mmCIF file of C-alpha atoms in Angstrom:
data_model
loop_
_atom_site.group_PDB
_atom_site.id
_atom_site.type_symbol
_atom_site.label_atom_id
_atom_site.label_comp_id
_atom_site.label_asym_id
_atom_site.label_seq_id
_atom_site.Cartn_x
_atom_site.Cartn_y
_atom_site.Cartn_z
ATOM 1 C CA UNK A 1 -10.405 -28.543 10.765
ATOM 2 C CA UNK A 2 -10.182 -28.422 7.087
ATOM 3 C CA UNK A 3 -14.009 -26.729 6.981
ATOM 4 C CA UNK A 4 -12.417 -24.203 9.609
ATOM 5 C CA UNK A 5 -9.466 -23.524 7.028
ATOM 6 C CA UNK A 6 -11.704 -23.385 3.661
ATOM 7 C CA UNK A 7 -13.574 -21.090 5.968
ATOM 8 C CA UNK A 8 -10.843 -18.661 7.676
ATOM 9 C CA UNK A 9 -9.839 -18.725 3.638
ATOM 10 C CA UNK A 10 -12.848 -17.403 2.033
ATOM 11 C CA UNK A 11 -13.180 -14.273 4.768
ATOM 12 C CA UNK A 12 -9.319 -13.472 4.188
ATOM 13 C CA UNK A 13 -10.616 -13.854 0.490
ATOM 14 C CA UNK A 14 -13.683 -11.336 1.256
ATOM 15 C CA UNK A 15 -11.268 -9.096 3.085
ATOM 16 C CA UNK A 16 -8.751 -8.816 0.639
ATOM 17 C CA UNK A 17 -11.089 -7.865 -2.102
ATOM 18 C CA UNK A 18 -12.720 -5.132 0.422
ATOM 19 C CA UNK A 19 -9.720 -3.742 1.118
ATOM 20 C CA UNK A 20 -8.691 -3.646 -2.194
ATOM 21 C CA UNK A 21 -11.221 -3.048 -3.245
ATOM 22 C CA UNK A 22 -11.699 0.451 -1.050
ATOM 23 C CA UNK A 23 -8.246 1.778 -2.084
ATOM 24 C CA UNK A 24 -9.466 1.296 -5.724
ATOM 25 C CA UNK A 25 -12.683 3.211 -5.721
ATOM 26 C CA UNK A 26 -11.104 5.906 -3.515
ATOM 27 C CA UNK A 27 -10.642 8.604 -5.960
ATOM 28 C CA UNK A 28 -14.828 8.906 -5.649
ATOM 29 C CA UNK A 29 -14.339 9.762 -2.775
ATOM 30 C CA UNK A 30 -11.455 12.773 -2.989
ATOM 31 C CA UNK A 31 -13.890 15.005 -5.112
ATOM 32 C CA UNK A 32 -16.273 15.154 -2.664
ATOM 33 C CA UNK A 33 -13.408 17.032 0.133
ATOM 34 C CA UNK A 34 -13.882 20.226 -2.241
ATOM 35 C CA UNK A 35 -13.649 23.373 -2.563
ATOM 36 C CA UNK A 36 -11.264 22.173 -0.087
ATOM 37 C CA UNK A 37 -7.388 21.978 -1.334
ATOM 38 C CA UNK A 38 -5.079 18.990 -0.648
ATOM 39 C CA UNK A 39 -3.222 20.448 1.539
ATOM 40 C CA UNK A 40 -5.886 20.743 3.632
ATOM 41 C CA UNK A 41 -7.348 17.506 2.978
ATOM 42 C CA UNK A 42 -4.077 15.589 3.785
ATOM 43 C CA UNK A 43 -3.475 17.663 7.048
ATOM 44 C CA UNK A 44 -7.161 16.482 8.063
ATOM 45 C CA UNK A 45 -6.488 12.956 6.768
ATOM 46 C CA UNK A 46 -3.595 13.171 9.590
ATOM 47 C CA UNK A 47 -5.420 14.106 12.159
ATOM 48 C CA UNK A 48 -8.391 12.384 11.914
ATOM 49 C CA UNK A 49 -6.691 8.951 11.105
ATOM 50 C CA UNK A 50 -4.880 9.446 14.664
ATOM 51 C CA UNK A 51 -7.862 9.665 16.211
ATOM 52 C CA UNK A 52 -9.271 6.701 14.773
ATOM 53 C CA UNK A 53 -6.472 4.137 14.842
ATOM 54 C CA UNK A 54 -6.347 5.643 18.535
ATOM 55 C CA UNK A 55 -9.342 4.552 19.286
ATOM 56 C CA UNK A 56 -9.230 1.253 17.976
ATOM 57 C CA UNK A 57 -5.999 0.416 19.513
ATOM 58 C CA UNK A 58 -7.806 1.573 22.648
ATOM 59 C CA UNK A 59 -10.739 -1.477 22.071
ATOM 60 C CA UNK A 60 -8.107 -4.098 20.999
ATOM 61 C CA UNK A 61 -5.849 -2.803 24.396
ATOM 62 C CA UNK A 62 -2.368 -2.910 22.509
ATOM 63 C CA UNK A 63 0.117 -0.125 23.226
ATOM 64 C CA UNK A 64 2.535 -1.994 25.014
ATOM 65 C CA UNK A 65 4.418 -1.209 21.234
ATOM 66 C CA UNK A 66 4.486 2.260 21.962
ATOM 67 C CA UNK A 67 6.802 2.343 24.872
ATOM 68 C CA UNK A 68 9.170 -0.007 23.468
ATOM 69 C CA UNK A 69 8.983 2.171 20.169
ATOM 70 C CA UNK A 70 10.190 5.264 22.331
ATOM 71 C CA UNK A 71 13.112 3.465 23.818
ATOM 72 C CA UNK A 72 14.533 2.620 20.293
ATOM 73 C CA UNK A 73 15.898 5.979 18.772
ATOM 74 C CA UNK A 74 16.671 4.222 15.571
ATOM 75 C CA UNK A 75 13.123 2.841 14.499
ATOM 76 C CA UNK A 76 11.570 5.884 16.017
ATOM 77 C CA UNK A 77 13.764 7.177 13.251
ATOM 78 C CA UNK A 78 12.989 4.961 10.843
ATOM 79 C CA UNK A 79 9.212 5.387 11.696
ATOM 80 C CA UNK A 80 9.828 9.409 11.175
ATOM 81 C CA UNK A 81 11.018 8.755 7.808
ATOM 82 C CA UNK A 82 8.208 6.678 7.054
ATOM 83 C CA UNK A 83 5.473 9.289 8.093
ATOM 84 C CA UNK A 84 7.580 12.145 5.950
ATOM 85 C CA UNK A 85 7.546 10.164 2.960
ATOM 86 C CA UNK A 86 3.531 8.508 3.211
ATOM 87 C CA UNK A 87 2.886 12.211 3.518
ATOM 88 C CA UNK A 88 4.701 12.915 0.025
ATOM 89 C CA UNK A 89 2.684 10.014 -1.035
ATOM 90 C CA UNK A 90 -0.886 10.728 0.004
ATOM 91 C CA UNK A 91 -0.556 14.624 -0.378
ATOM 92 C CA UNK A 92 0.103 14.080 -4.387
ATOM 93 C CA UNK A 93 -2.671 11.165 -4.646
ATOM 94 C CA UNK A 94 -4.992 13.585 -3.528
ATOM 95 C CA UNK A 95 -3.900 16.452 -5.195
ATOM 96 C CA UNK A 96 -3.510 14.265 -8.649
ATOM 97 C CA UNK A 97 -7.130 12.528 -8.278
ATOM 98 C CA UNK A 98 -8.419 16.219 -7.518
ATOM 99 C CA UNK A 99 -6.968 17.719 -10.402
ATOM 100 C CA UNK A 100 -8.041 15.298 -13.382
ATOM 101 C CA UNK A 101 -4.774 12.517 -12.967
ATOM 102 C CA UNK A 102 -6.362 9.883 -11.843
ATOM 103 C CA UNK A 103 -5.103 7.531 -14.681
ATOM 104 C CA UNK A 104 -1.513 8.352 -14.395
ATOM 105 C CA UNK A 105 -1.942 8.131 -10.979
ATOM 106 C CA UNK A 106 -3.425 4.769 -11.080
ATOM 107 C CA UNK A 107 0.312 4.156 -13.088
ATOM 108 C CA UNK A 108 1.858 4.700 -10.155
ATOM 109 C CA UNK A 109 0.747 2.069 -8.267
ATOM 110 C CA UNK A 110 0.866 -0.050 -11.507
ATOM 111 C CA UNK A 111 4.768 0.449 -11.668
ATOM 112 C CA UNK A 112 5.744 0.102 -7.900
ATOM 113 C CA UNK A 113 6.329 -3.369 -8.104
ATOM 114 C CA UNK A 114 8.823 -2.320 -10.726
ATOM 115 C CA UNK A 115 10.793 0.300 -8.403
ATOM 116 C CA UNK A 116 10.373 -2.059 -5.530
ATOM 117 C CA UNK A 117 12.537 -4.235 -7.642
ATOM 118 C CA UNK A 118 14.848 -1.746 -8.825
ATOM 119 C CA UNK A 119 15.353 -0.273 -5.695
ATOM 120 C CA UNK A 120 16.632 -3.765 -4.116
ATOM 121 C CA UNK A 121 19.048 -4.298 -6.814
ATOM 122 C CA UNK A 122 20.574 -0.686 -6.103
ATOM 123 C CA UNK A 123 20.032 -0.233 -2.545
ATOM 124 C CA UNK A 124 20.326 -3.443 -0.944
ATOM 125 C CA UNK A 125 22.579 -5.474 -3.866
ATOM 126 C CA UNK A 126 19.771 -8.097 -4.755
ATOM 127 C CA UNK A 127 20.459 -10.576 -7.926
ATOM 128 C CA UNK A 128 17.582 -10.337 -10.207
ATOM 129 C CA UNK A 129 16.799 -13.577 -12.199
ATOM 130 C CA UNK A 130 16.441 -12.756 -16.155
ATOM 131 C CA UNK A 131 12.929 -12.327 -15.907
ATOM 132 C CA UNK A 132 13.046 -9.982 -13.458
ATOM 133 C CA UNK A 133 15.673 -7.659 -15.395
ATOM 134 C CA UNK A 134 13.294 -8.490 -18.531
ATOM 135 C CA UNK A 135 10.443 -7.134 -16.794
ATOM 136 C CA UNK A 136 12.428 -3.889 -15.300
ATOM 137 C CA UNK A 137 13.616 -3.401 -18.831
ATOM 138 C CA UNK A 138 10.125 -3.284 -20.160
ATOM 139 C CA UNK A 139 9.139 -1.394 -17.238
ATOM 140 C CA UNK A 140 11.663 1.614 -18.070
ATOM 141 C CA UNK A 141 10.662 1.360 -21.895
ATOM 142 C CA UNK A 142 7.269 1.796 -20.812
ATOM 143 C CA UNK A 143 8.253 5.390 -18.816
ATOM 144 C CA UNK A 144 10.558 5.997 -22.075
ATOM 145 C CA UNK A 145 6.958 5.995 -24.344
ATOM 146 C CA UNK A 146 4.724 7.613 -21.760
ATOM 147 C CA UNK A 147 6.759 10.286 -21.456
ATOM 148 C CA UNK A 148 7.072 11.131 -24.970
ATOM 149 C CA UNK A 149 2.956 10.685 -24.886
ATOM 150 C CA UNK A 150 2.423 12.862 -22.157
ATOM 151 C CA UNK A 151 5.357 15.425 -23.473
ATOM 152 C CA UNK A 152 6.680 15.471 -20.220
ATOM 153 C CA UNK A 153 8.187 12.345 -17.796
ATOM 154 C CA UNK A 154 4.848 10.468 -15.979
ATOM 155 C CA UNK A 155 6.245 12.254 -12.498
ATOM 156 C CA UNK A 156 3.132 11.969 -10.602
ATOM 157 C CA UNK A 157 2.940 8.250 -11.318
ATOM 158 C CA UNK A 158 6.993 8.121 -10.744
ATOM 159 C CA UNK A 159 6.762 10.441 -7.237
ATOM 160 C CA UNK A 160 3.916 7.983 -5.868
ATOM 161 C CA UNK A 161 5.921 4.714 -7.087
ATOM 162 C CA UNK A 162 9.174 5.365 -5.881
ATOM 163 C CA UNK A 163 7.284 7.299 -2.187
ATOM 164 C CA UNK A 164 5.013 4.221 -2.275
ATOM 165 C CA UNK A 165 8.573 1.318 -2.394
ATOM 166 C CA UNK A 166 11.059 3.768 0.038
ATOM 167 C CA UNK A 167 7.744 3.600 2.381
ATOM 168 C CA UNK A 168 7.450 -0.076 2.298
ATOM 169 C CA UNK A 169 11.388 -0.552 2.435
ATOM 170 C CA UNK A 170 11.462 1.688 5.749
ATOM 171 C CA UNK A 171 8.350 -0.536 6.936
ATOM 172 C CA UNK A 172 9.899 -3.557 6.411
ATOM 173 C CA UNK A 173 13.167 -2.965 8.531
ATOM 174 C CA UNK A 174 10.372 -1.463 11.392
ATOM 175 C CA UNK A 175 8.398 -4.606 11.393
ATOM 176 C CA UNK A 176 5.465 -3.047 12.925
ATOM 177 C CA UNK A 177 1.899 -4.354 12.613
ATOM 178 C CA UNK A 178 -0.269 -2.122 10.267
ATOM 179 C CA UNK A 179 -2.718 -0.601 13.113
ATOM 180 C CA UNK A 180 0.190 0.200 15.046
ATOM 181 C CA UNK A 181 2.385 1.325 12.414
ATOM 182 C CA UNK A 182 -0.375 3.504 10.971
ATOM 183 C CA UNK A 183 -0.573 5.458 14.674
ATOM 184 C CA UNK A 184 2.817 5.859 15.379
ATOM 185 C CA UNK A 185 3.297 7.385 11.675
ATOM 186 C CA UNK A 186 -0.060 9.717 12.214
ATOM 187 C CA UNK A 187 1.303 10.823 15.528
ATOM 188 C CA UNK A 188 4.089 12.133 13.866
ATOM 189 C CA UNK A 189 2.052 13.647 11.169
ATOM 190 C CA UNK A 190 -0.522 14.974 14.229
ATOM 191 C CA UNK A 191 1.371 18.425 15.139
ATOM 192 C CA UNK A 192 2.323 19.272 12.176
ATOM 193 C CA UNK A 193 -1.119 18.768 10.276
ATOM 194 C CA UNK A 194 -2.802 20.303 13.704
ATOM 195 C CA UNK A 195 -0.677 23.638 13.035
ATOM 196 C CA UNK A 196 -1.588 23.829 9.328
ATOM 197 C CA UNK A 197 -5.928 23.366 9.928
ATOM 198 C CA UNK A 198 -5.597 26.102 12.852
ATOM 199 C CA UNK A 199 -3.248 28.642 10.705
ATOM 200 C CA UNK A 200 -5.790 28.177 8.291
ATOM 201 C CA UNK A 201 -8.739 28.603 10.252
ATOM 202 C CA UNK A 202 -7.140 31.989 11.732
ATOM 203 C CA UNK A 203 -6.968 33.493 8.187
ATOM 204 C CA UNK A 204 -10.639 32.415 7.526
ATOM 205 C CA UNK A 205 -9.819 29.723 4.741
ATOM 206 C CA UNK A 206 -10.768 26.364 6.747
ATOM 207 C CA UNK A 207 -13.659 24.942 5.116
ATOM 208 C CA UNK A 208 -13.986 22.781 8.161
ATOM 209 C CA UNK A 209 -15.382 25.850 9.415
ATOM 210 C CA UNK A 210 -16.633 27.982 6.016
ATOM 211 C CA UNK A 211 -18.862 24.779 4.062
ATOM 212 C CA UNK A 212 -21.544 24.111 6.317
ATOM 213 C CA UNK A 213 -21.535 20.331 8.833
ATOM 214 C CA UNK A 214 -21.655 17.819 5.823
ATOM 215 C CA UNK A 215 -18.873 19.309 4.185
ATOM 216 C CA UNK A 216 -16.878 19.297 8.388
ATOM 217 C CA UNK A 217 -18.398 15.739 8.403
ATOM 218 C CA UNK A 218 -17.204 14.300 5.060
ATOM 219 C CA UNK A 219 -13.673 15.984 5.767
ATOM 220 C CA UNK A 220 -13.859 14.116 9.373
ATOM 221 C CA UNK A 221 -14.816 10.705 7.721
ATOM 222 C CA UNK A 222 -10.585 10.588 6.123
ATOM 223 C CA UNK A 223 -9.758 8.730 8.898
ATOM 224 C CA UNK A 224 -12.354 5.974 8.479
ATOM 225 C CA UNK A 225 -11.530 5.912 4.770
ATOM 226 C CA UNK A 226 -7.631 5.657 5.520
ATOM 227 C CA UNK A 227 -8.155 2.877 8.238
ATOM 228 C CA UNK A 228 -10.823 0.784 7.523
ATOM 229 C CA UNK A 229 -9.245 -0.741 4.046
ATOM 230 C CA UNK A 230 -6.474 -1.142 6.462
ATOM 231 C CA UNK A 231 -8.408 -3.422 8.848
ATOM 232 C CA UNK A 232 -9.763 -5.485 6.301
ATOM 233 C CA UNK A 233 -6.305 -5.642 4.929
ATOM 234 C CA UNK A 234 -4.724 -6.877 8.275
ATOM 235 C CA UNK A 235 -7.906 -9.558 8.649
ATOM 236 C CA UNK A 236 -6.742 -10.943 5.107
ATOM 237 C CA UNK A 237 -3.201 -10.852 6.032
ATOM 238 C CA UNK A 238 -3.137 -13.404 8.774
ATOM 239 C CA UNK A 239 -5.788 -15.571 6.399
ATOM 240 C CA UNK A 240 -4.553 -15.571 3.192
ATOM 241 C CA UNK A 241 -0.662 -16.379 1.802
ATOM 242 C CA UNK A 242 1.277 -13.456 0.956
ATOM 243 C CA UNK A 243 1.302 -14.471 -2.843
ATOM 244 C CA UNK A 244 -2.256 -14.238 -3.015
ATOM 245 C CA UNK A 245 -2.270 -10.581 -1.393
ATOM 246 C CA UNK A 246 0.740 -9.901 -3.686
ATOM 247 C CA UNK A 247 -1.958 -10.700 -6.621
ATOM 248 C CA UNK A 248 -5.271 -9.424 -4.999
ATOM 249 C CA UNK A 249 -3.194 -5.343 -4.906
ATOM 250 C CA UNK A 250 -3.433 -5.312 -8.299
ATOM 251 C CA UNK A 251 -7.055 -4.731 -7.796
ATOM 252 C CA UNK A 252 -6.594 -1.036 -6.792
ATOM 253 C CA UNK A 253 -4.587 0.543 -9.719
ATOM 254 C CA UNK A 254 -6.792 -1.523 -12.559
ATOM 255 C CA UNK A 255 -10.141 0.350 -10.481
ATOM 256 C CA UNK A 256 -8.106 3.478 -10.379
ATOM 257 C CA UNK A 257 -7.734 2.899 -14.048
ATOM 258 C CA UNK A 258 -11.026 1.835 -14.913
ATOM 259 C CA UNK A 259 -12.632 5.228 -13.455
ATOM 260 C CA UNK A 260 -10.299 7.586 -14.389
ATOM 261 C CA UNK A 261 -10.922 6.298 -18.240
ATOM 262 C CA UNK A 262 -14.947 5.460 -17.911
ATOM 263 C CA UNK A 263 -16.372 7.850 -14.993
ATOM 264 C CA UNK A 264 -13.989 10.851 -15.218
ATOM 265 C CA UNK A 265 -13.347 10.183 -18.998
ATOM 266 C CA UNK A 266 -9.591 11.603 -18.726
ATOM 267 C CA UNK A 267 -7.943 10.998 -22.350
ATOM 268 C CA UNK A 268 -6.103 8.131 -23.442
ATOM 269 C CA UNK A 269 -4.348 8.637 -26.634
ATOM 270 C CA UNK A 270 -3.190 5.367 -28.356
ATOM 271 C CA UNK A 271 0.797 6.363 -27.230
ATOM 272 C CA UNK A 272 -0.154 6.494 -23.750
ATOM 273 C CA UNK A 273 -1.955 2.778 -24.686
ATOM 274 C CA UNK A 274 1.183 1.763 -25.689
ATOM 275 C CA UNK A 275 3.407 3.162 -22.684
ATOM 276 C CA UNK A 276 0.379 0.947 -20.221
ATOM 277 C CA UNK A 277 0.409 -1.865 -22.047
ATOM 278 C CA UNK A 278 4.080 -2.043 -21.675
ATOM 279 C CA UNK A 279 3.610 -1.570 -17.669
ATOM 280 C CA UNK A 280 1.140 -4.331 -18.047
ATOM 281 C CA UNK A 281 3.468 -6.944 -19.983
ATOM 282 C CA UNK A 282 6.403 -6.572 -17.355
ATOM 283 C CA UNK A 283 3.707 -6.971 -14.556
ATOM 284 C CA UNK A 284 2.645 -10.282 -16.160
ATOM 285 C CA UNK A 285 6.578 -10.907 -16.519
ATOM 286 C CA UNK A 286 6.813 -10.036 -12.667
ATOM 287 C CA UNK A 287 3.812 -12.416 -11.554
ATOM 288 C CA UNK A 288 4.729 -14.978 -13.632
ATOM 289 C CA UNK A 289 7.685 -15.792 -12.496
ATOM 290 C CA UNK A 290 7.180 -14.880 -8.918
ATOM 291 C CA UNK A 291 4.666 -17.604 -9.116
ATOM 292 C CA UNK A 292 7.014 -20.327 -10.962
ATOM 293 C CA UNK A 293 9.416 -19.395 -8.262
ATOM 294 C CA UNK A 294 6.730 -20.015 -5.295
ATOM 295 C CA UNK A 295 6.309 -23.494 -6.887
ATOM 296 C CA UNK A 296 9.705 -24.384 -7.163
ATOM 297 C CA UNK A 297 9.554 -23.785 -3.229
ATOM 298 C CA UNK A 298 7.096 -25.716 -2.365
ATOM 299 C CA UNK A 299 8.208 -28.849 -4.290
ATOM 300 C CA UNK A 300 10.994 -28.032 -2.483
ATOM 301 C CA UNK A 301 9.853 -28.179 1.181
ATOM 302 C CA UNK A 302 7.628 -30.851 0.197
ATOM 303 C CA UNK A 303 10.454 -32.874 -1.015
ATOM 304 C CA UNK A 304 12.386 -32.414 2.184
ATOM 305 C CA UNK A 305 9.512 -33.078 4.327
ATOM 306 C CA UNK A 306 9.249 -36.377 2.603
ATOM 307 C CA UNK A 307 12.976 -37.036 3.152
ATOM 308 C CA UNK A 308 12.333 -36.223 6.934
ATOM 309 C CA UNK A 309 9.488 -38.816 7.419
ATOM 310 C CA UNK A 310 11.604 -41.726 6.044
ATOM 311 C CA UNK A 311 14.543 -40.939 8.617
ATOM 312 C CA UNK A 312 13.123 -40.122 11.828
ATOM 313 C CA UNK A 313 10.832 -41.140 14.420
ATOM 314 C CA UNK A 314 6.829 -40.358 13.587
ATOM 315 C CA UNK A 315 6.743 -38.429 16.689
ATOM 316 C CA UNK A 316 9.791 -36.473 15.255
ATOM 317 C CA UNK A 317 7.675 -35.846 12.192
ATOM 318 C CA UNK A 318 5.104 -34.040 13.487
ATOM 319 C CA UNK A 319 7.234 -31.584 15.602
ATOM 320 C CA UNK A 320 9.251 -31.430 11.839
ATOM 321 C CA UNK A 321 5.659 -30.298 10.506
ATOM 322 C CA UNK A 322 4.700 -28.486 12.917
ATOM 323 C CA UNK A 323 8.019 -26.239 12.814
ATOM 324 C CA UNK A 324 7.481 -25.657 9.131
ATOM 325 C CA UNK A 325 3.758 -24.656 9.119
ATOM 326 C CA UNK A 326 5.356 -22.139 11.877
ATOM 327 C CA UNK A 327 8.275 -20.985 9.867
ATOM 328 C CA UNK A 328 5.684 -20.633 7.059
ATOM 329 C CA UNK A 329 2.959 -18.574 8.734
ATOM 330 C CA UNK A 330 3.709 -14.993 8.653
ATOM 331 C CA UNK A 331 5.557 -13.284 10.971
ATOM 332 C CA UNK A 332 5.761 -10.059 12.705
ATOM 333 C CA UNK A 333 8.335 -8.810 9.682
ATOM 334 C CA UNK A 334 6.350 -10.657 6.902
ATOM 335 C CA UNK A 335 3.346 -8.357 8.352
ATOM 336 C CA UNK A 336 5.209 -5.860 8.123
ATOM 337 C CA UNK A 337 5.615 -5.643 4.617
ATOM 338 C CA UNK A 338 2.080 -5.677 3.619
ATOM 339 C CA UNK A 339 0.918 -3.402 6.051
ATOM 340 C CA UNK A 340 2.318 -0.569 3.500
ATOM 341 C CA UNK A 341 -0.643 -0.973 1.928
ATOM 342 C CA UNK A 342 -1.787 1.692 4.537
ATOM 343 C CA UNK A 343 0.072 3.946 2.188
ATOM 344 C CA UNK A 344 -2.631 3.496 -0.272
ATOM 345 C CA UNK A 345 -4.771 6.052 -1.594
#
């Protein structure tokens, strides 16, 4: 049993650094959608993700979701909101990667943590620890210096972070898995996007139509780029603790960063240096004490579990244990959270 867990480990490993992976080296792939705008990329990205997640929905045989989705006005509502804001997201990702931002929008996803944080405090009354405020702090310093480096506020970086934490907020009171929450979203999308490529195509300006079958075939492959980081995501998800994922998504902005600096050699003056490494220091504040705070947990639970086994019956024990490995594991609304990484570029 233990080689079975090292082993269901490691591929939740491999598939967390795919997916990750993917979403980071992404923006090599949005340059090769033109002469084609965003819009037109995004409304194809809509469609053709539909189509894809339909069809894999269709192998695994699970849409007994959907109808219960339609009788629930509420997180059909909540699921509309979700779509209209990933659409905000993805439309500016692709327009900022196609128009030489791929470094501040790699910031973005650097800083979302940050607003995720923020947003709790104001929105839903969370108490921050000190570190946490310390790290916010630094965070807002950081958008304080960037902006005066840039000579205007970082907004594509602050649009995708604060699209990218309302998304996940809305996903998490959803609590939908992330194949299923990525159709019922793209259904939404479907019409809409639909409309735009045929309006489009009427006035002659598709280049679906105008830039030969690789150019149609490259456009069609969005929905394979959108969901199959997402599968690999949802194979590490069930693998893998949520810490570690919450560690491994760091991968995609320092890629993001990495390219937009080395292959598309965007600028990087030593004030906009400063205003990162700023992002970068509240991050470490962030992990750090996330992790301390994991720790403190577990000694926790540990220490309770031992308390257990000295005061009841050894066949009590084990149901004790097993309960906890099952309170542990993640759940449908701890899978929910994660799977807004299929908001990801």
């Amino acid at each position: 049993m233990a080689g079975k867990s090292k082993g269901e480990h490691r591929i939740g490993l491999l598939n967390g650094f795919a997916a990750y992976g993917m979403w980071g080296l992404v923006p090599l792939f949005w340059p090769l959608l033109k002469p084609a705008g965003a819009l037109e990329i995004l409304a194809h990205r809509m469609v053709w993700s539909l189509l894809v997640v339909a069809v894999a929905l269709l192998f695994v045989r699970r849409w007994a979701w959907a109808g219960q989705l339609l009788r629930q006005p509420r997180r059909l509502g909540l699921i509309t909101v979700a779509a209209t804001v990933i659409t905000v997201n993805w439309g500016v990702y692709i327009w900022a990667v196609n128009s030489g931002h791929v470094v501040e929008a790699s910031l973005g996803y650097f800083i979302n943590p940050l607003v995720t944080i923020a947003m709790g405090v104001l929105l839903l009354k969370e108490r921050l620890r000190p570190v946490q405020w310390a790290a916010v702090a630094t965070g807002l310093a950081a958008v304080v210096v960037l902006t005066v480096g840039y000579g205007r506020p970082p907004w594509i970086s602050l649009v995708l972070a604060f699209s990218f934490a309302t998304y996940g907020l809305v996903k998490k009171k959803v609590a939908l898995g992330g194949l299923e929450s990525l159709a019922a979203e793209t259904a939404i999308q479907f019409l809409p996007a639909l409309g735009y490529l045929l309006w489009i195509g009427a006035h002659g300006e598709a280049g679906f139509v105008n830039d030969g079958a690789g150019h149609a075939a490259l456009l069609a492959s969005t929905g394979l780029v959108t969901a199959i980081p997402l599968v690999c995501f949802g194979a590490a998800a069930i693998r893998v603790p949520l810490s570690t994922l919450g560690l491994l998504q760091y991968l995609a902005p320092v890629f993001q960063f990495l390219l937009g600096i080395l292959y598309f050699h965007e600028a990087m003056p030593p004030e906009r240096w400063a205003g990162f490494a700023l992002v970068w220091l509240a991050l470490m504040l962030l992990t750090g004490d996330a992790l301390r705070s994991a720790r403190r947990t577990a000694r926790t639970l540990a220490g309770q579990a031992g308390v257990a086994a000295t005061t009841v019956p050894s066949g009590t024990v084990r149901a004790v244990r097993h309960t906890e490995s099952v309170a542990s594991a993640p759940g449908p609304e701890a899978a929910a959270e994660p799977s807004a990484e299929s908001a990801r570029p």
